[in-house]
PDB file of C-alpha atoms in Angstrom:
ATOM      1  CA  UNK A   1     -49.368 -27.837   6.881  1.00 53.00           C
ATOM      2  CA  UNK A   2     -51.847 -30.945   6.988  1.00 57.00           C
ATOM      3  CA  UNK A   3     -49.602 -32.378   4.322  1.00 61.00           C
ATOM      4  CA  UNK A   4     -46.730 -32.994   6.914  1.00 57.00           C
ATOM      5  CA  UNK A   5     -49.458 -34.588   9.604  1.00 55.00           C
ATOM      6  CA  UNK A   6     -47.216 -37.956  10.191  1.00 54.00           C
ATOM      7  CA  UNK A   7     -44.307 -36.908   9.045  1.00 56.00           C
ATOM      8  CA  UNK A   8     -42.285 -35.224  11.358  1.00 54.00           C
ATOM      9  CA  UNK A   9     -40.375 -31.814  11.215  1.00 59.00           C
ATOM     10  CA  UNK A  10     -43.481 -29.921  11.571  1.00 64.00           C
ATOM     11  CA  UNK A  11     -41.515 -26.920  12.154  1.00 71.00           C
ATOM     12  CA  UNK A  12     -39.346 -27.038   9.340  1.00 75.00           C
ATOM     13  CA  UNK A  13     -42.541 -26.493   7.308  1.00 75.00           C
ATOM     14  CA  UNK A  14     -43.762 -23.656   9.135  1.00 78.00           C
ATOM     15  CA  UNK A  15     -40.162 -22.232   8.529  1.00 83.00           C
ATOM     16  CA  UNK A  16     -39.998 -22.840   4.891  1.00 85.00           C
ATOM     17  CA  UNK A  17     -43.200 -20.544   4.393  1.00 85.00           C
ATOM     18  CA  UNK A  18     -42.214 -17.992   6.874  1.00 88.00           C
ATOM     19  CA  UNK A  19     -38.600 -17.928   4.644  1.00 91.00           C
ATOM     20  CA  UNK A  20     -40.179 -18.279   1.333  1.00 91.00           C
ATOM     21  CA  UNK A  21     -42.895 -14.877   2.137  1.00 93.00           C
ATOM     22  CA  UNK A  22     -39.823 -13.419   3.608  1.00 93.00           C
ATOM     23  CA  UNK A  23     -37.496 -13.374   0.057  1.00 93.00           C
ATOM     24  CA  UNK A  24     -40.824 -12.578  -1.799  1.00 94.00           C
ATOM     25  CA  UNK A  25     -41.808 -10.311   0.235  1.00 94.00           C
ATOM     26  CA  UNK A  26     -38.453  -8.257   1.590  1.00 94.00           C
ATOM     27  CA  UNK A  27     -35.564  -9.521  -0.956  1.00 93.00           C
ATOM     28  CA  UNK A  28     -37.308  -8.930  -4.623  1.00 93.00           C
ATOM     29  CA  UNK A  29     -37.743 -12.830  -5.070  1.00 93.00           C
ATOM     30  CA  UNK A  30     -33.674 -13.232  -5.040  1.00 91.00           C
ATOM     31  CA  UNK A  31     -32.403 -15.637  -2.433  1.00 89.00           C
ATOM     32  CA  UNK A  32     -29.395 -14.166  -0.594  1.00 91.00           C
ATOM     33  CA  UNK A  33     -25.813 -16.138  -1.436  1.00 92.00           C
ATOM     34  CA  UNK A  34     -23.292 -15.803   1.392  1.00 94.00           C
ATOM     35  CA  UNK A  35     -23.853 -17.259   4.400  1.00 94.00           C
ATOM     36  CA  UNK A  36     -24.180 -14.196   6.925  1.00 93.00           C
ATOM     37  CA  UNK A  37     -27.052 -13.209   4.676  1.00 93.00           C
ATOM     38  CA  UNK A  38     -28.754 -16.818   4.611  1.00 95.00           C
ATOM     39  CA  UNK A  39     -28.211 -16.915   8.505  1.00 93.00           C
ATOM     40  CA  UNK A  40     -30.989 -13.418   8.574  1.00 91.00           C
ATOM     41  CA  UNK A  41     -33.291 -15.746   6.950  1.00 93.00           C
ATOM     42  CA  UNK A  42     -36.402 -16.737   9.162  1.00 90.00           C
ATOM     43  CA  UNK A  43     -35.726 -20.549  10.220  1.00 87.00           C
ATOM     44  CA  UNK A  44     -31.652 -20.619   8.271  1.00 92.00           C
ATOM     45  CA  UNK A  45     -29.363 -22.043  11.020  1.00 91.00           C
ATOM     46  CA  UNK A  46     -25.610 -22.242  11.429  1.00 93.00           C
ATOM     47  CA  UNK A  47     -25.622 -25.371   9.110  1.00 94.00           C
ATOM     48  CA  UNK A  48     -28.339 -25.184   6.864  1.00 94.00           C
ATOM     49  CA  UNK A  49     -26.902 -21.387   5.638  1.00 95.00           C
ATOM     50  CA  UNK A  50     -23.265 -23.002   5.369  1.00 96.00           C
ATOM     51  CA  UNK A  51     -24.589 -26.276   3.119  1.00 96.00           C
ATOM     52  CA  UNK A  52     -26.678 -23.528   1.102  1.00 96.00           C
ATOM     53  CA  UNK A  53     -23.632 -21.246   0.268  1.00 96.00           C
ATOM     54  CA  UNK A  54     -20.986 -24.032  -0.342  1.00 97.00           C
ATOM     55  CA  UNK A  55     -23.370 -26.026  -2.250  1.00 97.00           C
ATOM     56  CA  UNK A  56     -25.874 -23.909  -4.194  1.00 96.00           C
ATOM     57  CA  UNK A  57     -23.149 -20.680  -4.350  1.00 96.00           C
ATOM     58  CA  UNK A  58     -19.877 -22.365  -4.274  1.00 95.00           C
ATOM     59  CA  UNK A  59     -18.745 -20.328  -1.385  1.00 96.00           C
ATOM     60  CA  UNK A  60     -16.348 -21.875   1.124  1.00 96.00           C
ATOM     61  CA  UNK A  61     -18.428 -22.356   3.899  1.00 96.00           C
ATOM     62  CA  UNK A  62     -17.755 -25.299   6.743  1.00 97.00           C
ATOM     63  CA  UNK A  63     -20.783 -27.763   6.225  1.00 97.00           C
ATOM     64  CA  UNK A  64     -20.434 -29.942   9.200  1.00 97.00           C
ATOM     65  CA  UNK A  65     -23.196 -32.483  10.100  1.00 96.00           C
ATOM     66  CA  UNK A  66     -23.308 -35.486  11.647  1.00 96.00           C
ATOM     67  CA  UNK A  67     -21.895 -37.454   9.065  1.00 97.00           C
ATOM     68  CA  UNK A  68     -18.509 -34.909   8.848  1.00 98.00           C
ATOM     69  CA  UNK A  69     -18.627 -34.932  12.706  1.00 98.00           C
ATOM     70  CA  UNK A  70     -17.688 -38.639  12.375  1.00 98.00           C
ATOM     71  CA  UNK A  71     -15.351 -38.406   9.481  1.00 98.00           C
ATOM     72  CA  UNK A  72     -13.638 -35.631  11.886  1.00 98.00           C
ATOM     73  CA  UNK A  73     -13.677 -37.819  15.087  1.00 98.00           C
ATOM     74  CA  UNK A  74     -11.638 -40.558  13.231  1.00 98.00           C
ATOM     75  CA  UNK A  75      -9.549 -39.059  11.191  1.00 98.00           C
ATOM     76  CA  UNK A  76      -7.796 -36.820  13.769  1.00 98.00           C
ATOM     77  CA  UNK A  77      -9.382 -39.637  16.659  1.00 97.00           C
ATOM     78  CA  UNK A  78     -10.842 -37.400  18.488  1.00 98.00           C
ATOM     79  CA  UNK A  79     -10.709 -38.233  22.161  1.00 97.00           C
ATOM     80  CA  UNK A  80     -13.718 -35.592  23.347  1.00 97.00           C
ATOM     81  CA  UNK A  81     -17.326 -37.555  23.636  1.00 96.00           C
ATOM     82  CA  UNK A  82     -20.020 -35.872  21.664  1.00 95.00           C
ATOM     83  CA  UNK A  83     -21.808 -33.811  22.105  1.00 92.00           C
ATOM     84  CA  UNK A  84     -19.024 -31.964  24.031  1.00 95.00           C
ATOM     85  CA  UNK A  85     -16.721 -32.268  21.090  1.00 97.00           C
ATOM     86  CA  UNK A  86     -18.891 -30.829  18.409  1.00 97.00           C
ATOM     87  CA  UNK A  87     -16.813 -26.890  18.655  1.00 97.00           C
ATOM     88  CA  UNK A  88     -13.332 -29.444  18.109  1.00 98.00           C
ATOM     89  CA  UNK A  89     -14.764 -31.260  15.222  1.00 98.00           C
ATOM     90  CA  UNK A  90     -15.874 -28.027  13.619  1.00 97.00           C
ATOM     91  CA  UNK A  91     -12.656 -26.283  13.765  1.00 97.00           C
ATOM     92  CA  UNK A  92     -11.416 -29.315  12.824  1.00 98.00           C
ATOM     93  CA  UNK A  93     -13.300 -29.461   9.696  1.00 98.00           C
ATOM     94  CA  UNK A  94     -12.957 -25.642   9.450  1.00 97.00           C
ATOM     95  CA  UNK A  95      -8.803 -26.816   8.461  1.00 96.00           C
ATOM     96  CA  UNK A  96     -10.007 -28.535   5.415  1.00 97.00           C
ATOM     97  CA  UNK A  97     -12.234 -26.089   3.563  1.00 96.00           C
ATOM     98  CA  UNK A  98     -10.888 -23.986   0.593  1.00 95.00           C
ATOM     99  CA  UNK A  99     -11.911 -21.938  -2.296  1.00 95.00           C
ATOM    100  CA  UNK A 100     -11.448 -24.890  -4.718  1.00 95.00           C
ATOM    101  CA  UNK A 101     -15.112 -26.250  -5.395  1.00 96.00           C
ATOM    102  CA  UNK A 102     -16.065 -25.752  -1.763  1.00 96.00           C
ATOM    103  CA  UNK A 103     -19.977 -26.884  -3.068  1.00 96.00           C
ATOM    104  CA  UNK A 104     -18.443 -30.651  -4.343  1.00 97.00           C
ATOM    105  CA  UNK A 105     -15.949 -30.878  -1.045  1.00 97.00           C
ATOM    106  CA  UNK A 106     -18.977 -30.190   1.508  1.00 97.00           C
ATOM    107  CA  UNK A 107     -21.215 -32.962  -0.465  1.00 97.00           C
ATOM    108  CA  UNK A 108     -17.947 -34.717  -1.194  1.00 97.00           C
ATOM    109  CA  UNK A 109     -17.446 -34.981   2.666  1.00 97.00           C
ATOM    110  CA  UNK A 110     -20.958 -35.765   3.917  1.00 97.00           C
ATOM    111  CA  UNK A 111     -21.552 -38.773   1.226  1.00 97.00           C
ATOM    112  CA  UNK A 112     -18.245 -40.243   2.592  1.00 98.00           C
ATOM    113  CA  UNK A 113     -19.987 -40.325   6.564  1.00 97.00           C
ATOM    114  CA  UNK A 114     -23.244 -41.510   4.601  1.00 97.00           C
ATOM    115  CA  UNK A 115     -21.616 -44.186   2.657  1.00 97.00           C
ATOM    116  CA  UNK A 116     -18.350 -45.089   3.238  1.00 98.00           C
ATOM    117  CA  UNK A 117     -17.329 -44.132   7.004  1.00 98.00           C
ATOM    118  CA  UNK A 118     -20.393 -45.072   8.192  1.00 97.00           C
ATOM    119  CA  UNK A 119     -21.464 -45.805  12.342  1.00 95.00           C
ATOM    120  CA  UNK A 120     -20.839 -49.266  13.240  1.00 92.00           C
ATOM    121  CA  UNK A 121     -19.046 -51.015  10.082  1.00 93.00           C
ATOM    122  CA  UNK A 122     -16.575 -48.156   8.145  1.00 96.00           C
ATOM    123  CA  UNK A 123     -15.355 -49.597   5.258  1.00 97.00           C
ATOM    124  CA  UNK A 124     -12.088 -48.735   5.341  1.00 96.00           C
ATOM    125  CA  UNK A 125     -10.927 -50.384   2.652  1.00 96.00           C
ATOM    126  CA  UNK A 126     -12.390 -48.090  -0.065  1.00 97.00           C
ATOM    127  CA  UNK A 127     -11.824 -44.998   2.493  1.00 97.00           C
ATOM    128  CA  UNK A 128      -9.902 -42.700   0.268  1.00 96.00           C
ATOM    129  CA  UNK A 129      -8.576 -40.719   3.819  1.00 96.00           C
ATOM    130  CA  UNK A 130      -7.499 -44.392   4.685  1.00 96.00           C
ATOM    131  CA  UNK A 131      -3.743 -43.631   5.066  1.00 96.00           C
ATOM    132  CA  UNK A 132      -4.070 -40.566   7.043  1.00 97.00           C
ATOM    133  CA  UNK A 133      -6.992 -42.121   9.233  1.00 97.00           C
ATOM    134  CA  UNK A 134      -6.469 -41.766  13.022  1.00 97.00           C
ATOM    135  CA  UNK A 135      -8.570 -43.562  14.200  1.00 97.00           C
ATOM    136  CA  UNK A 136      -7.754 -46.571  11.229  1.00 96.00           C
ATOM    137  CA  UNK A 137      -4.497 -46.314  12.708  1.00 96.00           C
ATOM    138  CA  UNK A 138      -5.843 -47.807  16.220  1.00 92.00           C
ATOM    139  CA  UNK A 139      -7.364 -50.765  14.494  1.00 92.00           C
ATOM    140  CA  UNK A 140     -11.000 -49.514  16.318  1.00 94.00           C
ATOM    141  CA  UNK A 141     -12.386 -46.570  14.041  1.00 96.00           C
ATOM    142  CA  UNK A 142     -16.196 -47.824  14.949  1.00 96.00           C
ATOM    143  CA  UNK A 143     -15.223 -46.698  18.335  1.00 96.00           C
ATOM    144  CA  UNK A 144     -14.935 -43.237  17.054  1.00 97.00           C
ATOM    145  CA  UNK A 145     -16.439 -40.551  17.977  1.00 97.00           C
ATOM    146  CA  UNK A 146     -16.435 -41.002  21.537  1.00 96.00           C
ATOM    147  CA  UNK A 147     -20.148 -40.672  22.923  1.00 93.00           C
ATOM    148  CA  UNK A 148     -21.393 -39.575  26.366  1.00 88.00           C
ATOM    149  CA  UNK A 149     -23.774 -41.834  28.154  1.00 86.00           C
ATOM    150  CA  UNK A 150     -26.788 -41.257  26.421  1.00 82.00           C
ATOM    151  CA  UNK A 151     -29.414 -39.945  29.295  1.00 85.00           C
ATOM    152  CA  UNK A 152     -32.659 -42.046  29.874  1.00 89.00           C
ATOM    153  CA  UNK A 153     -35.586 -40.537  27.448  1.00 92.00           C
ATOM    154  CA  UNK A 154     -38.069 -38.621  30.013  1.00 95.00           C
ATOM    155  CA  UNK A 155     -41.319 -39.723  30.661  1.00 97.00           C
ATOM    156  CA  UNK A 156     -44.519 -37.634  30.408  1.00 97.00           C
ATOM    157  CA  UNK A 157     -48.213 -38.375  30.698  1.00 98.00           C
ATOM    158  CA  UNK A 158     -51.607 -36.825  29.359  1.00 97.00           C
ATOM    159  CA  UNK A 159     -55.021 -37.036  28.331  1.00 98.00           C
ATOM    160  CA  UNK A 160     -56.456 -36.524  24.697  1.00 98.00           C
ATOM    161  CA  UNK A 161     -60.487 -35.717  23.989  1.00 98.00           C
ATOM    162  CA  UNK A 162     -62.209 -37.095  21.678  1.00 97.00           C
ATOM    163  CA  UNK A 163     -65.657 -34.855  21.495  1.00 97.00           C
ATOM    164  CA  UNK A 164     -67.921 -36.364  18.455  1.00 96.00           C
ATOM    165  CA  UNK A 165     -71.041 -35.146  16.931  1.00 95.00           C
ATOM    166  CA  UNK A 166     -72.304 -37.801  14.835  1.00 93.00           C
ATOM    167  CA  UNK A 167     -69.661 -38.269  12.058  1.00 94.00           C
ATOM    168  CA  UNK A 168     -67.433 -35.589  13.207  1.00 96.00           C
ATOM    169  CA  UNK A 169     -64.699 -35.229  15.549  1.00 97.00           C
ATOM    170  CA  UNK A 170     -63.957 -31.927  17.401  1.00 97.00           C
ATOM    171  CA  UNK A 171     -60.337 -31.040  16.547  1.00 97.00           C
ATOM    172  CA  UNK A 172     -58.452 -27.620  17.486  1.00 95.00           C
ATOM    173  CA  UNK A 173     -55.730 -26.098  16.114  1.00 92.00           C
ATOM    174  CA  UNK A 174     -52.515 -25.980  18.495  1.00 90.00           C
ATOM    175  CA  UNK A 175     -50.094 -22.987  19.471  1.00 88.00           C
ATOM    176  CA  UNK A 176     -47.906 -21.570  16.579  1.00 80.00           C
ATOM    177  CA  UNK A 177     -45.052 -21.819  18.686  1.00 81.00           C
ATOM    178  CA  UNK A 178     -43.762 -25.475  20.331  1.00 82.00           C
ATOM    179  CA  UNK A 179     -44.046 -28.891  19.947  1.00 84.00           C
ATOM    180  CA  UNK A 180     -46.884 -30.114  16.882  1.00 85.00           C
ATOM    181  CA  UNK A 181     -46.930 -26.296  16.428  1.00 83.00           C
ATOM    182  CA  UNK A 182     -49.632 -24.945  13.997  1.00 83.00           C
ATOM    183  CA  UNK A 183     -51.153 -28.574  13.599  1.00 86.00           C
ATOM    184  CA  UNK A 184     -54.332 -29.923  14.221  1.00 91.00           C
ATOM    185  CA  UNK A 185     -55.243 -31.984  16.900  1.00 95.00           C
ATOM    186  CA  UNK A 186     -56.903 -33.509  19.379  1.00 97.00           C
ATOM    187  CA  UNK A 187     -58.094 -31.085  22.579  1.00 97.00           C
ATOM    188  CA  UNK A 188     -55.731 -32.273  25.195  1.00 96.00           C
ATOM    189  CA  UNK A 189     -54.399 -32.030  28.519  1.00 96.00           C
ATOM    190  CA  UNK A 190     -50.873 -30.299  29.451  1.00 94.00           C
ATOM    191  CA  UNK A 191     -48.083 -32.772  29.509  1.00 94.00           C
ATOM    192  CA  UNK A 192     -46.676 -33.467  33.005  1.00 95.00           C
ATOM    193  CA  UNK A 193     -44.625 -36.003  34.700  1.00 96.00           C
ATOM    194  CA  UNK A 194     -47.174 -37.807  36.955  1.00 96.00           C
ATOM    195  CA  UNK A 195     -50.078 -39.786  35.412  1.00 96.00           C
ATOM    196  CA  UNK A 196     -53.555 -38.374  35.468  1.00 97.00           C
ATOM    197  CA  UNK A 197     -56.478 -39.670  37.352  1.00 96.00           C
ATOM    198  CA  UNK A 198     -59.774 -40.046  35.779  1.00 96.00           C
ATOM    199  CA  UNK A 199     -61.196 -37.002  37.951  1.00 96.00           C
ATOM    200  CA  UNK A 200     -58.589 -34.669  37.306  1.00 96.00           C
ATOM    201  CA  UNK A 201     -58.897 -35.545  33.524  1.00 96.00           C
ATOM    202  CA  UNK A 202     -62.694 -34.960  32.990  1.00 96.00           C
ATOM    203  CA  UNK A 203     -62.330 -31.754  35.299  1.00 96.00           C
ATOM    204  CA  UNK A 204     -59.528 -30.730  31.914  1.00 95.00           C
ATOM    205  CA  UNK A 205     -62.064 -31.636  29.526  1.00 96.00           C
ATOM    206  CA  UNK A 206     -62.271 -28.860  27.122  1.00 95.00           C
ATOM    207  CA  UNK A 207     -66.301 -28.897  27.509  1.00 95.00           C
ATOM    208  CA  UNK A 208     -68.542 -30.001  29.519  1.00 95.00           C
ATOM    209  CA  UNK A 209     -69.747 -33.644  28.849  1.00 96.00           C
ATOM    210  CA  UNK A 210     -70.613 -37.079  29.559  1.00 97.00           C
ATOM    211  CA  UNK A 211     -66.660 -38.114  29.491  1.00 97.00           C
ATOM    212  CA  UNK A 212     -65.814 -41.743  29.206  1.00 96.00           C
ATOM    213  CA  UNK A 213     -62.332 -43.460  29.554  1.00 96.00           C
ATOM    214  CA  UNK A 214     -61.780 -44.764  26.103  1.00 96.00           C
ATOM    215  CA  UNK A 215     -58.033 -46.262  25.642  1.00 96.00           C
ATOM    216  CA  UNK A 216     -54.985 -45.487  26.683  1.00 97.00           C
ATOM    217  CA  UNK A 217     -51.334 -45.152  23.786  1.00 97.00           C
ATOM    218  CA  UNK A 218     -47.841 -44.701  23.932  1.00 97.00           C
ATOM    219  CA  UNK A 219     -46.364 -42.269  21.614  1.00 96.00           C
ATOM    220  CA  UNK A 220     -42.453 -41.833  21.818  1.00 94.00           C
ATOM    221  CA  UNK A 221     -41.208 -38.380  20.493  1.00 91.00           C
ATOM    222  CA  UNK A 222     -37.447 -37.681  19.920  1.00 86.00           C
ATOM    223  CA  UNK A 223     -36.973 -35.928  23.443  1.00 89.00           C
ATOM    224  CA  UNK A 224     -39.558 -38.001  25.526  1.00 95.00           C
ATOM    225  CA  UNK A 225     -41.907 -40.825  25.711  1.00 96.00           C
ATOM    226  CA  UNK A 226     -45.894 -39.764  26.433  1.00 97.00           C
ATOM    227  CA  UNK A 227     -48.634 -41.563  27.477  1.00 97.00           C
ATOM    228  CA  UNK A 228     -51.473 -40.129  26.330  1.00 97.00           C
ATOM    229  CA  UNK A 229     -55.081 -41.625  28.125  1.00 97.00           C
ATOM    230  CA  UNK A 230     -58.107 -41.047  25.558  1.00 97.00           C
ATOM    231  CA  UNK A 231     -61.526 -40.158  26.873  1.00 98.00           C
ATOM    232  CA  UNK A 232     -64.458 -39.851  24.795  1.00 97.00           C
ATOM    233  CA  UNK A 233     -67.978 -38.201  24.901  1.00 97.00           C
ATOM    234  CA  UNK A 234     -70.445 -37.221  22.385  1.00 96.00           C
ATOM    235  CA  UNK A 235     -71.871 -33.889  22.400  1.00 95.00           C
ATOM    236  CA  UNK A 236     -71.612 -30.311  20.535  1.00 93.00           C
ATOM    237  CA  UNK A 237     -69.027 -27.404  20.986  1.00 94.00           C
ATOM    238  CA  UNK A 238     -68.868 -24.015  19.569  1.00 91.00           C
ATOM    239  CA  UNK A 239     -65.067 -23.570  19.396  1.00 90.00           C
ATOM    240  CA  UNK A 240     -64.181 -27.115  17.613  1.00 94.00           C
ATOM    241  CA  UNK A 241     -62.620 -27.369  13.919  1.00 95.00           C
ATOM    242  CA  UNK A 242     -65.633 -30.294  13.460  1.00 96.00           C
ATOM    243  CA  UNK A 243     -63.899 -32.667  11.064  1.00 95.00           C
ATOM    244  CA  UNK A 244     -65.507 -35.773   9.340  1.00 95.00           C
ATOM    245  CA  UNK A 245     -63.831 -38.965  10.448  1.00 94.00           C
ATOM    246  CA  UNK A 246     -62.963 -40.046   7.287  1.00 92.00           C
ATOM    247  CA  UNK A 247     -60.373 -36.883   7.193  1.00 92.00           C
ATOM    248  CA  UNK A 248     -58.779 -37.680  10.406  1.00 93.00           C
ATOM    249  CA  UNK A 249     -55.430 -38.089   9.087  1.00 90.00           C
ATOM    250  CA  UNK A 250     -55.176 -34.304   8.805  1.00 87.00           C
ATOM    251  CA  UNK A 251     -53.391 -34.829  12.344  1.00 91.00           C
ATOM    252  CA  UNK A 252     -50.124 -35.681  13.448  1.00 91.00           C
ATOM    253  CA  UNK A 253     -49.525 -39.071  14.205  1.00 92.00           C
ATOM    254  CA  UNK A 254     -50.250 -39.273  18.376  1.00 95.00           C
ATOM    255  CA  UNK A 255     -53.491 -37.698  17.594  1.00 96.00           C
ATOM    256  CA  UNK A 256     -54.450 -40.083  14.790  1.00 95.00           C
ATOM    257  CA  UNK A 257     -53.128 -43.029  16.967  1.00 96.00           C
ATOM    258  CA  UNK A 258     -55.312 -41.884  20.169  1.00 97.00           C
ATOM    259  CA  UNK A 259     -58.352 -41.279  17.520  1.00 96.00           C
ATOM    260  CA  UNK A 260     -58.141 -44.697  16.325  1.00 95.00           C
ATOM    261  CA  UNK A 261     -57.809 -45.590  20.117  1.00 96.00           C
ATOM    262  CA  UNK A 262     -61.159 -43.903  20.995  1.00 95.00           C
ATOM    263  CA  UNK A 263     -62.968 -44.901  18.168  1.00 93.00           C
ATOM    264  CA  UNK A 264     -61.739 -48.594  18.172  1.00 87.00           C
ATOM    265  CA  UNK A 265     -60.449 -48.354  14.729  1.00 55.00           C
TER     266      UNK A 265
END
């Protein structure tokens, strides 16, 4: 897992190891090859089964990501915003799928969103679909799909510890389960709505200690924006992962950020 710290996707990772013990373990070593059977797998969704069976097993399963949603949208111009019209676009897409190299037309389909239709300039000029093309037709395929007003990203707020003991750094290893899942970090706070004042974030401290305020950052996730305030002490703690400084980039990116913070790296 500390290979992913920065990267993203942490649970992705924790999924491909759950899936990967799971076909050792339960399945022999053999990977299942339809897609009701790759949907059983630990962490296999709706789309990831479908591009696995069309493209690894040449079954003729509907592959539809966001790329196919938009060649959908404009070539039958969908009217429907997203996300609303994601179950259209699907069945939509569903109409195109045969038995004839169903692995070729799913990557066939997404490398046309990816390349050729793409979001703001489509080149429609090398669209092979051109003719048929809805949305071409009304002279405004960029418009296509239709989008919802996107909502305003929520705000949260919290406090991050950072506990040292000469060259080491008192990390913990979060939940399984939720955000940063599985990942080291730095002790912190819940995440709430309303910022935290100074006494109500040394009374949180993990441990007792001479706590400091030591820097504030702003770390914006996909779903919400958090301010994280950073408050430092120096002093031992039985339950820490102690980790040199040097290592620190074991952790996900917030935590590294409010680490550097703190230690005015």
């Amino acid at each position: 897992m500390g290979a992913w710290a920065g990267l993203g996707y942490y649970a992705r990772a924790r999924n491909l190891i759950a899936c990967a013990r799971f076909v050792a373990n339960n399945l022999g070593g053999v990977f299942l090859d339809t897609e009701d059977g790759l949907r059983a797998l630990p962490g296999v969704g709706a789309y990831t089964a479908a591009a696995i069976a069309a493209i690894a097993f040449d079954r003729p399963a509907n592959v539809v990501d966001g790329n196919v949603e938009r060649v959908m949208s404009r070539l039958f111009a969908v009217e429907t915003p997203l996300p609303g019209a994601k179950p259209e676009l699907k069945r939509l897409a569903e109409g195109l799928v045969t038995a004839e190299r169903p692995g070729d037309w799913a990557q066939a389909l997404m490398d046309l969103g990816a390349m050729v239709c793409t979001p703001s300039s489509p080149a429609c000029l090398i669209c092979p679909a051109a003719d048929v093309c809805q949305a071409r037709a009304s002279a405004a395929p960029e418009t296509y799909p239709r989008r919802d007003a996107k909502p305003e990203r929520p705000q949260r707020y919290g406090v991050a510890y950072l506990l040292t003991s000469g060259d080491r750094v008192a990390l913990v290893r979060r939940p399984a389960k939720g955000l940063l899942g599985g990942m080291l970090g730095l002790p912190t706070s819940n995440w709430r709505s309303a910022p935290w004042s100074n006494a109500e974030a040394i009374e949180t401290a993990p441990v007792a200690a001479a706590w400091k305020p030591a820097g504030k950052i702003r770390h914006v996730f996909t779903h919400f924006a958090l301010d994280l305030q950073v408050f430092r002490a120096e002093a031992d703690w039985g339950d820490a992962i102690w980790t040199p400084r040097a290592e620190l980039e074991v952790m996900p990116s917030v935590f590294l950020k409010a680490a550097r913070e703190a230690l005015g790296a």
